[in-house]
N, CA, C and O atoms as a GROMACS GRO file, in nm:
protein
  504
    1UNK      N    1  -0.086  -0.289  -2.789
    1UNK     CA    2  -0.117  -0.425  -2.745
    1UNK      C    3  -0.226  -0.420  -2.638
    1UNK      O    4  -0.312  -0.509  -2.633
    2UNK      N    5  -0.224  -0.318  -2.553
    2UNK     CA    6  -0.327  -0.306  -2.449
    2UNK      C    7  -0.466  -0.300  -2.512
    2UNK      O    8  -0.558  -0.365  -2.462
    3UNK      N    9  -0.483  -0.223  -2.619
    3UNK     CA   10  -0.614  -0.212  -2.685
    3UNK      C   11  -0.657  -0.347  -2.741
    3UNK      O   12  -0.774  -0.384  -2.731
    4UNK      N   13  -0.565  -0.421  -2.799
    4UNK     CA   14  -0.599  -0.553  -2.854
    4UNK      C   15  -0.637  -0.650  -2.744
    4UNK      O   16  -0.733  -0.726  -2.757
    5UNK      N   17  -0.562  -0.650  -2.636
    5UNK     CA   18  -0.591  -0.742  -2.526
    5UNK      C   19  -0.725  -0.710  -2.463
    5UNK      O   20  -0.802  -0.801  -2.430
    6UNK      N   21  -0.756  -0.582  -2.446
    6UNK     CA   22  -0.880  -0.541  -2.379
    6UNK      C   23  -1.004  -0.568  -2.461
    6UNK      O   24  -1.110  -0.598  -2.405
    7UNK      N   25  -0.993  -0.559  -2.596
    7UNK     CA   26  -1.112  -0.574  -2.680
    7UNK      C   27  -1.164  -0.716  -2.674
    7UNK      O   28  -1.087  -0.812  -2.676
    8UNK      N   29  -1.295  -0.729  -2.666
    8UNK     CA   30  -1.360  -0.860  -2.674
    8UNK      C   31  -1.499  -0.839  -2.732
    8UNK      O   32  -1.569  -0.747  -2.689
    9UNK      N   33  -1.540  -0.921  -2.829
    9UNK     CA   34  -1.670  -0.898  -2.893
    9UNK      C   35  -1.790  -0.913  -2.800
    9UNK      O   36  -1.897  -0.858  -2.827
   10UNK      N   37  -1.773  -0.985  -2.691
   10UNK     CA   38  -1.882  -1.005  -2.595
   10UNK      C   39  -1.836  -0.970  -2.454
   10UNK      O   40  -1.857  -1.046  -2.359
   11UNK      N   41  -1.773  -0.854  -2.442
   11UNK     CA   42  -1.712  -0.816  -2.314
   11UNK      C   43  -1.815  -0.805  -2.202
   11UNK      O   44  -1.780  -0.826  -2.085
   12UNK      N   45  -1.941  -0.774  -2.234
   12UNK     CA   46  -2.043  -0.761  -2.132
   12UNK      C   47  -2.100  -0.893  -2.085
   12UNK      O   48  -2.173  -0.896  -1.985
   13UNK      N   49  -2.070  -1.001  -2.153
   13UNK     CA   50  -2.122  -1.133  -2.116
   13UNK      C   51  -2.026  -1.203  -2.021
   13UNK      O   52  -1.908  -1.168  -2.015
   14UNK      N   53  -2.076  -1.301  -1.948
   14UNK     CA   54  -1.987  -1.376  -1.858
   14UNK      C   55  -1.877  -1.446  -1.937
   14UNK      O   56  -1.897  -1.484  -2.052
   15UNK      N   57  -1.761  -1.465  -1.875
   15UNK     CA   58  -1.644  -1.524  -1.938
   15UNK      C   59  -1.648  -1.674  -1.940
   15UNK      O   60  -1.754  -1.733  -1.919
   16UNK      N   61  -1.536  -1.739  -1.964
   16UNK     CA   62  -1.405  -1.675  -1.969
   16UNK      C   63  -1.385  -1.597  -2.099
   16UNK      O   64  -1.435  -1.636  -2.204
   17UNK      N   65  -1.312  -1.488  -2.089
   17UNK     CA   66  -1.280  -1.408  -2.206
   17UNK      C   67  -1.137  -1.441  -2.247
   17UNK      O   68  -1.042  -1.422  -2.170
   18UNK      N   69  -1.125  -1.490  -2.367
   18UNK     CA   70  -0.996  -1.535  -2.417
   18UNK      C   71  -0.934  -1.429  -2.507
   18UNK      O   72  -1.004  -1.348  -2.567
   19UNK      N   73  -0.802  -1.431  -2.515
   19UNK     CA   74  -0.730  -1.342  -2.605
   19UNK      C   75  -0.636  -1.426  -2.690
   19UNK      O   76  -0.550  -1.496  -2.638
   20UNK      N   77  -0.654  -1.417  -2.823
   20UNK     CA   78  -0.567  -1.488  -2.916
   20UNK      C   79  -0.470  -1.385  -2.974
   20UNK      O   80  -0.509  -1.302  -3.055
   21UNK      N   81  -0.343  -1.391  -2.932
   21UNK     CA   82  -0.246  -1.296  -2.988
   21UNK      C   83  -0.231  -1.316  -3.138
   21UNK      O   84  -0.224  -1.429  -3.185
   22UNK      N   85  -0.227  -1.206  -3.214
   22UNK     CA   86  -0.208  -1.220  -3.358
   22UNK      C   87  -0.083  -1.303  -3.389
   22UNK      O   88   0.025  -1.277  -3.335
   23UNK      N   89  -0.098  -1.400  -3.476
   23UNK     CA   90   0.010  -1.492  -3.516
   23UNK      C   91   0.064  -1.574  -3.398
   23UNK      O   92   0.164  -1.644  -3.412
   24UNK      N   93   0.000  -1.566  -3.283
   24UNK     CA   94   0.046  -1.639  -3.166
   24UNK      C   95   0.162  -1.571  -3.096
   24UNK      O   96   0.212  -1.622  -2.996
   25UNK      N   97   0.206  -1.455  -3.147
   25UNK     CA   98   0.320  -1.385  -3.089
   25UNK      C   99   0.282  -1.320  -2.956
   25UNK      O  100   0.189  -1.240  -2.949
   26UNK      N  101   0.353  -1.356  -2.854
   26UNK     CA  102   0.327  -1.298  -2.723
   26UNK      C  103   0.451  -1.314  -2.635
   26UNK      O  104   0.543  -1.388  -2.668
   27UNK      N  105   0.450  -1.244  -2.526
   27UNK     CA  106   0.561  -1.250  -2.433
   27UNK      C  107   0.512  -1.217  -2.293
   27UNK      O  108   0.391  -1.213  -2.269
   28UNK      N  109   0.604  -1.195  -2.201
   28UNK     CA  110   0.563  -1.165  -2.064
   28UNK      C  111   0.472  -1.043  -2.053
   28UNK      O  112   0.381  -1.042  -1.970
   29UNK      N  113   0.496  -0.939  -2.134
   29UNK     CA  114   0.410  -0.820  -2.129
   29UNK      C  115   0.268  -0.856  -2.171
   29UNK      O  116   0.172  -0.810  -2.110
   30UNK      N  117   0.255  -0.938  -2.274
   30UNK     CA  118   0.123  -0.980  -2.320
   30UNK      C  119   0.048  -1.050  -2.207
   30UNK      O  120  -0.070  -1.024  -2.183
   31UNK      N  121   0.117  -1.139  -2.140
   31UNK     CA  122   0.052  -1.214  -2.031
   31UNK      C  123   0.013  -1.122  -1.915
   31UNK      O  124  -0.092  -1.141  -1.854
   32UNK      N  125   0.096  -1.024  -1.886
   32UNK     CA  126   0.063  -0.927  -1.781
   32UNK      C  127  -0.060  -0.846  -1.822
   32UNK      O  128  -0.152  -0.830  -1.742
   33UNK      N  129  -0.061  -0.796  -1.945
   33UNK     CA  130  -0.175  -0.718  -1.992
   33UNK      C  131  -0.303  -0.803  -1.993
   33UNK      O  132  -0.410  -0.754  -1.958
   34UNK      N  133  -0.291  -0.927  -2.034
   34UNK     CA  134  -0.408  -1.016  -2.034
   34UNK      C  135  -0.462  -1.035  -1.894
   34UNK      O  136  -0.583  -1.033  -1.872
   35UNK      N  137  -0.372  -1.052  -1.800
   35UNK     CA  138  -0.417  -1.069  -1.661
   35UNK      C  139  -0.488  -0.943  -1.611
   35UNK      O  140  -0.592  -0.952  -1.546
   36UNK      N  141  -0.431  -0.826  -1.643
   36UNK     CA  142  -0.493  -0.700  -1.602
   36UNK      C  143  -0.631  -0.681  -1.666
   36UNK      O  144  -0.720  -0.622  -1.604
   37UNK      N  145  -0.648  -0.729  -1.788
   37UNK     CA  146  -0.775  -0.717  -1.859
   37UNK      C  147  -0.870  -0.834  -1.830
   37UNK      O  148  -0.978  -0.843  -1.889
   38UNK      N  149  -0.829  -0.922  -1.740
   38UNK     CA  150  -0.908  -1.040  -1.705
   38UNK      C  151  -0.935  -1.129  -1.827
   38UNK      O  152  -1.046  -1.176  -1.848
   39UNK      N  153  -0.830  -1.148  -1.905
   39UNK     CA  154  -0.836  -1.235  -2.021
   39UNK      C  155  -0.740  -1.351  -2.001
   39UNK      O  156  -0.644  -1.342  -1.924
   40UNK      N  157  -0.767  -1.459  -2.070
   40UNK     CA  158  -0.675  -1.571  -2.071
   40UNK      C  159  -0.617  -1.581  -2.212
   40UNK      O  160  -0.691  -1.574  -2.310
   41UNK      N  161  -0.486  -1.596  -2.222
   41UNK     CA  162  -0.421  -1.608  -2.352
   41UNK      C  163  -0.454  -1.747  -2.407
   41UNK      O  164  -0.434  -1.848  -2.341
   42UNK      N  165  -0.505  -1.749  -2.529
   42UNK     CA  166  -0.544  -1.874  -2.594
   42UNK      C  167  -0.455  -1.895  -2.716
   42UNK      O  168  -0.445  -1.808  -2.803
   43UNK      N  169  -0.390  -2.010  -2.722
   43UNK     CA  170  -0.303  -2.044  -2.834
   43UNK      C  171  -0.355  -2.170  -2.901
   43UNK      O  172  -0.450  -2.231  -2.853
   44UNK      N  173  -0.295  -2.209  -3.009
   44UNK     CA  174  -0.337  -2.324  -3.087
   44UNK      C  175  -0.214  -2.400  -3.132
   44UNK      O  176  -0.103  -2.348  -3.129
   45UNK      N  177  -0.235  -2.524  -3.173
   45UNK     CA  178  -0.123  -2.600  -3.226
   45UNK      C  179  -0.146  -2.647  -3.369
   45UNK      O  180  -0.054  -2.699  -3.432
   46UNK      N  181  -0.266  -2.628  -3.421
   46UNK     CA  182  -0.295  -2.663  -3.560
   46UNK      C  183  -0.374  -2.549  -3.622
   46UNK      O  184  -0.482  -2.513  -3.575
   47UNK      N  185  -0.319  -2.492  -3.728
   47UNK     CA  186  -0.386  -2.382  -3.797
   47UNK      C  187  -0.461  -2.435  -3.917
   47UNK      O  188  -0.409  -2.515  -3.994
   48UNK      N  189  -0.586  -2.390  -3.933
   48UNK     CA  190  -0.670  -2.434  -4.043
   48UNK      C  191  -0.633  -2.373  -4.177
   48UNK      O  192  -0.676  -2.424  -4.281
   49UNK      N  193  -0.554  -2.266  -4.177
   49UNK     CA  194  -0.511  -2.198  -4.300
   49UNK      C  195  -0.629  -2.157  -4.388
   49UNK      O  196  -0.616  -2.148  -4.510
   50UNK      N  197  -0.743  -2.131  -4.324
   50UNK     CA  198  -0.863  -2.093  -4.399
   50UNK      C  199  -0.851  -1.957  -4.465
   50UNK      O  200  -0.932  -1.923  -4.551
   51UNK      N  201  -0.755  -1.879  -4.428
   51UNK     CA  202  -0.732  -1.747  -4.486
   51UNK      C  203  -0.648  -1.752  -4.613
   51UNK      O  204  -0.627  -1.649  -4.677
   52UNK      N  205  -0.599  -1.870  -4.652
   52UNK     CA  206  -0.507  -1.880  -4.765
   52UNK      C  207  -0.575  -1.889  -4.900
   52UNK      O  208  -0.508  -1.875  -5.003
   53UNK      N  209  -0.704  -1.913  -4.903
   53UNK     CA  210  -0.773  -1.927  -5.031
   53UNK      C  211  -0.780  -2.071  -5.081
   53UNK      O  212  -0.830  -2.095  -5.191
   54UNK      N  213  -0.732  -2.166  -5.002
   54UNK     CA  214  -0.739  -2.307  -5.040
   54UNK      C  215  -0.882  -2.358  -5.034
   54UNK      O  216  -0.968  -2.297  -4.971
   55UNK      N  217  -0.907  -2.471  -5.099
   55UNK     CA  218  -1.041  -2.529  -5.095
   55UNK      C  219  -1.057  -2.609  -4.965
   55UNK      O  220  -0.960  -2.652  -4.904
   56UNK      N  221  -1.182  -2.627  -4.924
   56UNK     CA  222  -1.213  -2.689  -4.796
   56UNK      C  223  -1.156  -2.830  -4.783
   56UNK      O  224  -1.103  -2.865  -4.678
   57UNK      N  225  -1.167  -2.910  -4.887
   57UNK     CA  226  -1.121  -3.050  -4.879
   57UNK      C  227  -0.970  -3.058  -4.859
   57UNK      O  228  -0.922  -3.138  -4.779
   58UNK      N  229  -0.895  -2.976  -4.931
   58UNK     CA  230  -0.749  -2.976  -4.918
   58UNK      C  231  -0.708  -2.927  -4.780
   58UNK      O  232  -0.620  -2.985  -4.716
   59UNK      N  233  -0.771  -2.820  -4.735
   59UNK     CA  234  -0.738  -2.765  -4.602
   59UNK      C  235  -0.772  -2.866  -4.493
   59UNK      O  236  -0.694  -2.885  -4.400
   60UNK      N  237  -0.888  -2.930  -4.504
   60UNK     CA  238  -0.928  -3.029  -4.403
   60UNK      C  239  -0.830  -3.145  -4.398
   60UNK      O  240  -0.795  -3.191  -4.289
   61UNK      N  241  -0.785  -3.192  -4.512
   61UNK     CA  242  -0.688  -3.303  -4.514
   61UNK      C  243  -0.560  -3.263  -4.444
   61UNK      O  244  -0.502  -3.343  -4.370
   62UNK      N  245  -0.514  -3.141  -4.465
   62UNK     CA  246  -0.393  -3.093  -4.398
   62UNK      C  247  -0.410  -3.082  -4.248
   62UNK      O  248  -0.320  -3.120  -4.173
   63UNK      N  249  -0.523  -3.031  -4.204
   63UNK     CA  250  -0.549  -3.020  -4.060
   63UNK      C  251  -0.558  -3.157  -3.998
   63UNK      O  252  -0.496  -3.183  -3.895
   64UNK      N  253  -0.635  -3.246  -4.058
   64UNK     CA  254  -0.656  -3.379  -4.000
   64UNK      C  255  -0.527  -3.460  -3.996
   64UNK      O  256  -0.514  -3.550  -3.913
   65UNK      N  257  -0.432  -3.429  -4.082
   65UNK     CA  258  -0.303  -3.498  -4.080
   65UNK      C  259  -0.220  -3.453  -3.959
   65UNK      O  260  -0.132  -3.527  -3.914
   66UNK      N  261  -0.245  -3.334  -3.907
   66UNK     CA  262  -0.165  -3.280  -3.797
   66UNK      C  263  -0.235  -3.286  -3.661
   66UNK      O  264  -0.169  -3.273  -3.558
   67UNK      N  265  -0.364  -3.306  -3.660
   67UNK     CA  266  -0.438  -3.301  -3.534
   67UNK      C  267  -0.410  -3.424  -3.449
   67UNK      O  268  -0.386  -3.533  -3.501
   68UNK      N  269  -0.413  -3.406  -3.319
   68UNK     CA  270  -0.396  -3.515  -3.224
   68UNK      C  271  -0.487  -3.487  -3.103
   68UNK      O  272  -0.536  -3.376  -3.090
   69UNK      N  273  -0.509  -3.584  -3.017
   69UNK     CA  274  -0.593  -3.557  -2.900
   69UNK      C  275  -0.540  -3.436  -2.822
   69UNK      O  276  -0.421  -3.427  -2.792
   70UNK      N  277  -0.630  -3.346  -2.789
   70UNK     CA  278  -0.593  -3.226  -2.714
   70UNK      C  279  -0.551  -3.109  -2.801
   70UNK      O  280  -0.523  -3.001  -2.749
   71UNK      N  281  -0.546  -3.128  -2.934
   71UNK     CA  282  -0.510  -3.018  -3.023
   71UNK      C  283  -0.611  -2.905  -3.014
   71UNK      O  284  -0.730  -2.927  -2.990
   72UNK      N  285  -0.561  -2.785  -3.035
   72UNK     CA  286  -0.646  -2.667  -3.047
   72UNK      C  287  -0.634  -2.621  -3.192
   72UNK      O  288  -0.524  -2.590  -3.240
   73UNK      N  289  -0.747  -2.617  -3.261
   73UNK     CA  290  -0.750  -2.579  -3.402
   73UNK      C  291  -0.785  -2.432  -3.414
   73UNK      O  292  -0.875  -2.382  -3.346
   74UNK      N  293  -0.714  -2.362  -3.500
   74UNK     CA  294  -0.742  -2.220  -3.526
   74UNK      C  295  -0.812  -2.206  -3.659
   74UNK      O  296  -0.758  -2.241  -3.764
   75UNK      N  297  -0.935  -2.153  -3.653
   75UNK     CA  298  -1.010  -2.115  -3.772
   75UNK      C  299  -1.051  -1.969  -3.756
   75UNK      O  300  -1.056  -1.918  -3.644
   76UNK      N  301  -1.081  -1.904  -3.866
   76UNK     CA  302  -1.119  -1.763  -3.863
   76UNK      C  303  -1.266  -1.750  -3.899
   76UNK      O  304  -1.323  -1.836  -3.967
   77UNK      N  305  -1.328  -1.640  -3.855
   77UNK     CA  306  -1.470  -1.624  -3.882
   77UNK      C  307  -1.499  -1.540  -4.006
   77UNK      O  308  -1.615  -1.506  -4.030
   78UNK      N  309  -1.399  -1.506  -4.085
   78UNK     CA  310  -1.423  -1.425  -4.203
   78UNK      C  311  -1.421  -1.497  -4.336
   78UNK      O  312  -1.505  -1.468  -4.421
   79UNK      N  313  -1.329  -1.590  -4.358
   79UNK     CA  314  -1.318  -1.654  -4.490
   79UNK      C  315  -1.443  -1.733  -4.528
   79UNK      O  316  -1.504  -1.799  -4.443
   80UNK      N  317  -1.480  -1.725  -4.655
   80UNK     CA  318  -1.598  -1.796  -4.704
   80UNK      C  319  -1.583  -1.948  -4.692
   80UNK      O  320  -1.684  -2.018  -4.682
   81UNK      N  321  -1.461  -1.999  -4.694
   81UNK     CA  322  -1.438  -2.143  -4.692
   81UNK      C  323  -1.455  -2.202  -4.551
   81UNK      O  324  -1.470  -2.323  -4.536
   82UNK      N  325  -1.452  -2.119  -4.449
   82UNK     CA  326  -1.449  -2.169  -4.311
   82UNK      C  327  -1.568  -2.258  -4.275
   82UNK      O  328  -1.546  -2.363  -4.214
   83UNK      N  329  -1.694  -2.224  -4.307
   83UNK     CA  330  -1.804  -2.314  -4.269
   83UNK      C  331  -1.791  -2.454  -4.332
   83UNK      O  332  -1.814  -2.554  -4.264
   84UNK      N  333  -1.755  -2.460  -4.459
   84UNK     CA  334  -1.739  -2.593  -4.523
   84UNK      C  335  -1.621  -2.667  -4.462
   84UNK      O  336  -1.628  -2.788  -4.441
   85UNK      N  337  -1.514  -2.595  -4.434
   85UNK     CA  338  -1.397  -2.656  -4.370
   85UNK      C  339  -1.435  -2.711  -4.234
   85UNK      O  340  -1.397  -2.823  -4.199
   86UNK      N  341  -1.509  -2.634  -4.157
   86UNK     CA  342  -1.550  -2.680  -4.024
   86UNK      C  343  -1.634  -2.806  -4.033
   86UNK      O  344  -1.615  -2.899  -3.955
   87UNK      N  345  -1.727  -2.811  -4.128
   87UNK     CA  346  -1.808  -2.933  -4.145
   87UNK      C  347  -1.720  -3.054  -4.172
   87UNK      O  348  -1.740  -3.160  -4.113
   88UNK      N  349  -1.622  -3.040  -4.262
   88UNK     CA  350  -1.532  -3.151  -4.293
   88UNK      C  351  -1.446  -3.190  -4.173
   88UNK      O  352  -1.422  -3.308  -4.149
   89UNK      N  353  -1.401  -3.090  -4.098
   89UNK     CA  354  -1.319  -3.119  -3.981
   89UNK      C  355  -1.398  -3.192  -3.874
   89UNK      O  356  -1.350  -3.288  -3.815
   90UNK      N  357  -1.520  -3.147  -3.849
   90UNK     CA  358  -1.602  -3.214  -3.747
   90UNK      C  359  -1.628  -3.360  -3.785
   90UNK      O  360  -1.622  -3.448  -3.699
   91UNK      N  361  -1.657  -3.384  -3.912
   91UNK     CA  362  -1.678  -3.522  -3.957
   91UNK      C  363  -1.548  -3.603  -3.946
   91UNK      O  364  -1.551  -3.717  -3.900
   92UNK      N  365  -1.437  -3.545  -3.987
   92UNK     CA  366  -1.309  -3.616  -3.980
   92UNK      C  367  -1.265  -3.645  -3.838
   92UNK      O  368  -1.210  -3.752  -3.811
   93UNK      N  369  -1.288  -3.552  -3.748
   93UNK     CA  370  -1.251  -3.575  -3.608
   93UNK      C  371  -1.336  -3.687  -3.548
   93UNK      O  372  -1.285  -3.772  -3.476
   94UNK      N  373  -1.465  -3.685  -3.580
   94UNK     CA  374  -1.554  -3.788  -3.529
   94UNK      C  375  -1.514  -3.925  -3.583
   94UNK      O  376  -1.516  -4.024  -3.509
   95UNK      N  377  -1.478  -3.932  -3.711
   95UNK     CA  378  -1.433  -4.060  -3.770
   95UNK      C  379  -1.310  -4.114  -3.699
   95UNK      O  380  -1.291  -4.236  -3.692
   96UNK      N  381  -1.227  -4.027  -3.648
   96UNK     CA  382  -1.105  -4.069  -3.577
   96UNK      C  383  -1.128  -4.096  -3.429
   96UNK      O  384  -1.035  -4.127  -3.355
   97UNK      N  385  -1.252  -4.083  -3.387
   97UNK     CA  386  -1.284  -4.107  -3.247
   97UNK      C  387  -1.250  -3.991  -3.156
   97UNK      O  388  -1.245  -4.007  -3.034
   98UNK      N  389  -1.227  -3.874  -3.214
   98UNK     CA  390  -1.197  -3.756  -3.134
   98UNK      C  391  -1.324  -3.675  -3.114
   98UNK      O  392  -1.404  -3.661  -3.207
   99UNK      N  393  -1.343  -3.622  -2.997
   99UNK     CA  394  -1.462  -3.544  -2.968
   99UNK      C  395  -1.428  -3.396  -2.969
   99UNK      O  396  -1.349  -3.351  -2.886
  100UNK      N  397  -1.485  -3.320  -3.060
  100UNK     CA  398  -1.461  -3.176  -3.060
  100UNK      C  399  -1.524  -3.112  -2.937
  100UNK      O  400  -1.636  -3.144  -2.899
  101UNK      N  401  -1.450  -3.021  -2.876
  101UNK     CA  402  -1.501  -2.945  -2.762
  101UNK      C  403  -1.463  -2.798  -2.782
  101UNK      O  404  -1.377  -2.766  -2.864
  102UNK      N  405  -1.527  -2.713  -2.707
  102UNK     CA  406  -1.493  -2.571  -2.711
  102UNK      C  407  -1.364  -2.548  -2.632
  102UNK      O  408  -1.334  -2.623  -2.539
  103UNK      N  409  -1.292  -2.446  -2.668
  103UNK     CA  410  -1.165  -2.419  -2.603
  103UNK      C  411  -1.176  -2.406  -2.451
  103UNK      O  412  -1.091  -2.460  -2.380
  104UNK      N  413  -1.277  -2.337  -2.398
  104UNK     CA  414  -1.285  -2.329  -2.252
  104UNK      C  415  -1.305  -2.464  -2.182
  104UNK      O  416  -1.284  -2.475  -2.061
  105UNK      N  417  -1.346  -2.567  -2.258
  105UNK     CA  418  -1.366  -2.700  -2.200
  105UNK      C  419  -1.238  -2.781  -2.189
  105UNK      O  420  -1.236  -2.886  -2.126
  106UNK      N  421  -1.129  -2.732  -2.250
  106UNK     CA  422  -1.000  -2.801  -2.240
  106UNK      C  423  -0.925  -2.752  -2.116
  106UNK      O  424  -0.936  -2.635  -2.081
  107UNK      N  425  -0.850  -2.840  -2.051
  107UNK     CA  426  -0.771  -2.794  -1.937
  107UNK      C  427  -0.657  -2.704  -1.986
  107UNK      O  428  -0.599  -2.730  -2.092
  108UNK      N  429  -0.623  -2.599  -1.911
  108UNK     CA  430  -0.511  -2.513  -1.951
  108UNK      C  431  -0.382  -2.595  -1.956
  108UNK      O  432  -0.362  -2.688  -1.878
  109UNK      N  433  -0.294  -2.558  -2.048
  109UNK     CA  434  -0.168  -2.629  -2.063
  109UNK      C  435  -0.059  -2.526  -2.093
  109UNK      O  436  -0.074  -2.445  -2.183
  110UNK      N  437   0.047  -2.532  -2.017
  110UNK     CA  438   0.160  -2.440  -2.041
  110UNK      C  439   0.246  -2.493  -2.154
  110UNK      O  440   0.259  -2.614  -2.174
  111UNK      N  441   0.304  -2.400  -2.229
  111UNK     CA  442   0.401  -2.438  -2.331
  111UNK      C  443   0.530  -2.362  -2.304
  111UNK      O  444   0.527  -2.251  -2.251
  112UNK      N  445   0.641  -2.422  -2.340
  112UNK     CA  446   0.770  -2.357  -2.319
  112UNK      C  447   0.810  -2.272  -2.438
  112UNK      O  448   0.737  -2.262  -2.537
  113UNK      N  449   0.927  -2.210  -2.427
  113UNK     CA  450   0.978  -2.122  -2.533
  113UNK      C  451   0.996  -2.198  -2.664
  113UNK      O  452   0.961  -2.148  -2.771
  114UNK      N  453   1.052  -2.319  -2.657
  114UNK     CA  454   1.077  -2.396  -2.779
  114UNK      C  455   0.947  -2.429  -2.852
  114UNK      O  456   0.937  -2.411  -2.973
  115UNK      N  457   0.848  -2.476  -2.777
  115UNK     CA  458   0.719  -2.508  -2.837
  115UNK      C  459   0.653  -2.381  -2.891
  115UNK      O  460   0.593  -2.383  -2.999
  116UNK      N  461   0.663  -2.271  -2.819
  116UNK     CA  462   0.608  -2.144  -2.867
  116UNK      C  463   0.672  -2.100  -2.996
  116UNK      O  464   0.603  -2.054  -3.087
  117UNK      N  465   0.803  -2.114  -3.007
  117UNK     CA  466   0.873  -2.080  -3.130
  117UNK      C  467   0.833  -2.168  -3.246
  117UNK      O  468   0.818  -2.121  -3.359
  118UNK      N  469   0.815  -2.298  -3.218
  118UNK     CA  470   0.772  -2.391  -3.322
  118UNK      C  471   0.633  -2.355  -3.375
  118UNK      O  472   0.608  -2.358  -3.495
  119UNK      N  473   0.545  -2.320  -3.282
  119UNK     CA  474   0.410  -2.282  -3.323
  119UNK      C  475   0.410  -2.152  -3.404
  119UNK      O  476   0.338  -2.139  -3.504
  120UNK      N  477   0.490  -2.058  -3.362
  120UNK     CA  478   0.497  -1.932  -3.435
  120UNK      C  479   0.549  -1.956  -3.576
  120UNK      O  480   0.494  -1.901  -3.672
  121UNK      N  481   0.653  -2.036  -3.590
  121UNK     CA  482   0.707  -2.067  -3.722
  121UNK      C  483   0.604  -2.140  -3.808
  121UNK      O  484   0.592  -2.114  -3.928
  122UNK      N  485   0.529  -2.231  -3.746
  122UNK     CA  486   0.427  -2.306  -3.820
  122UNK      C  487   0.316  -2.214  -3.870
  122UNK      O  488   0.259  -2.237  -3.977
  123UNK      N  489   0.285  -2.109  -3.794
  123UNK     CA  490   0.179  -2.018  -3.839
  123UNK      C  491   0.223  -1.939  -3.961
  123UNK      O  492   0.139  -1.884  -4.032
  124UNK      N  493   0.353  -1.932  -3.987
  124UNK     CA  494   0.404  -1.867  -4.108
  124UNK      C  495   0.433  -1.969  -4.218
  124UNK      O  496   0.492  -1.935  -4.321
  125UNK      N  497   0.392  -2.093  -4.197
  125UNK     CA  498   0.411  -2.197  -4.299
  125UNK      C  499   0.550  -2.258  -4.302
  125UNK      O  500   0.590  -2.315  -4.403
  126UNK      N  501   0.623  -2.246  -4.192
  126UNK     CA  502   0.760  -2.302  -4.187
  126UNK      C  503   0.765  -2.425  -4.100
  126UNK      O  504   0.871  -2.485  -4.085
   0.00000   0.00000   0.00000
């Protein structure tokens, strides 16, 4: 876990440097390691499911049905569908009067154990 927390693609650039725990799974040790590595743990409440092989329109409809003001959306930089999905999401968010911002521009928000468990289950499609 220490190696994962420490790694950052732009470690030499100014921060903030965020750490997204795989599947959102984390605990007190993760937070301690993140602090030691000068990282902030970044979580999300809506997953784009861009890794599932779904088409952009279907995925966008699912995300837009769950998004609310202050939501953090998780997308990945590898799937071929992600750029088209992002275009649809940006248009859909704008139509709803929501302004997309970068994660560092959102105020930090604590979540409790129950909310963390709900998010973890949701990332597995439950």
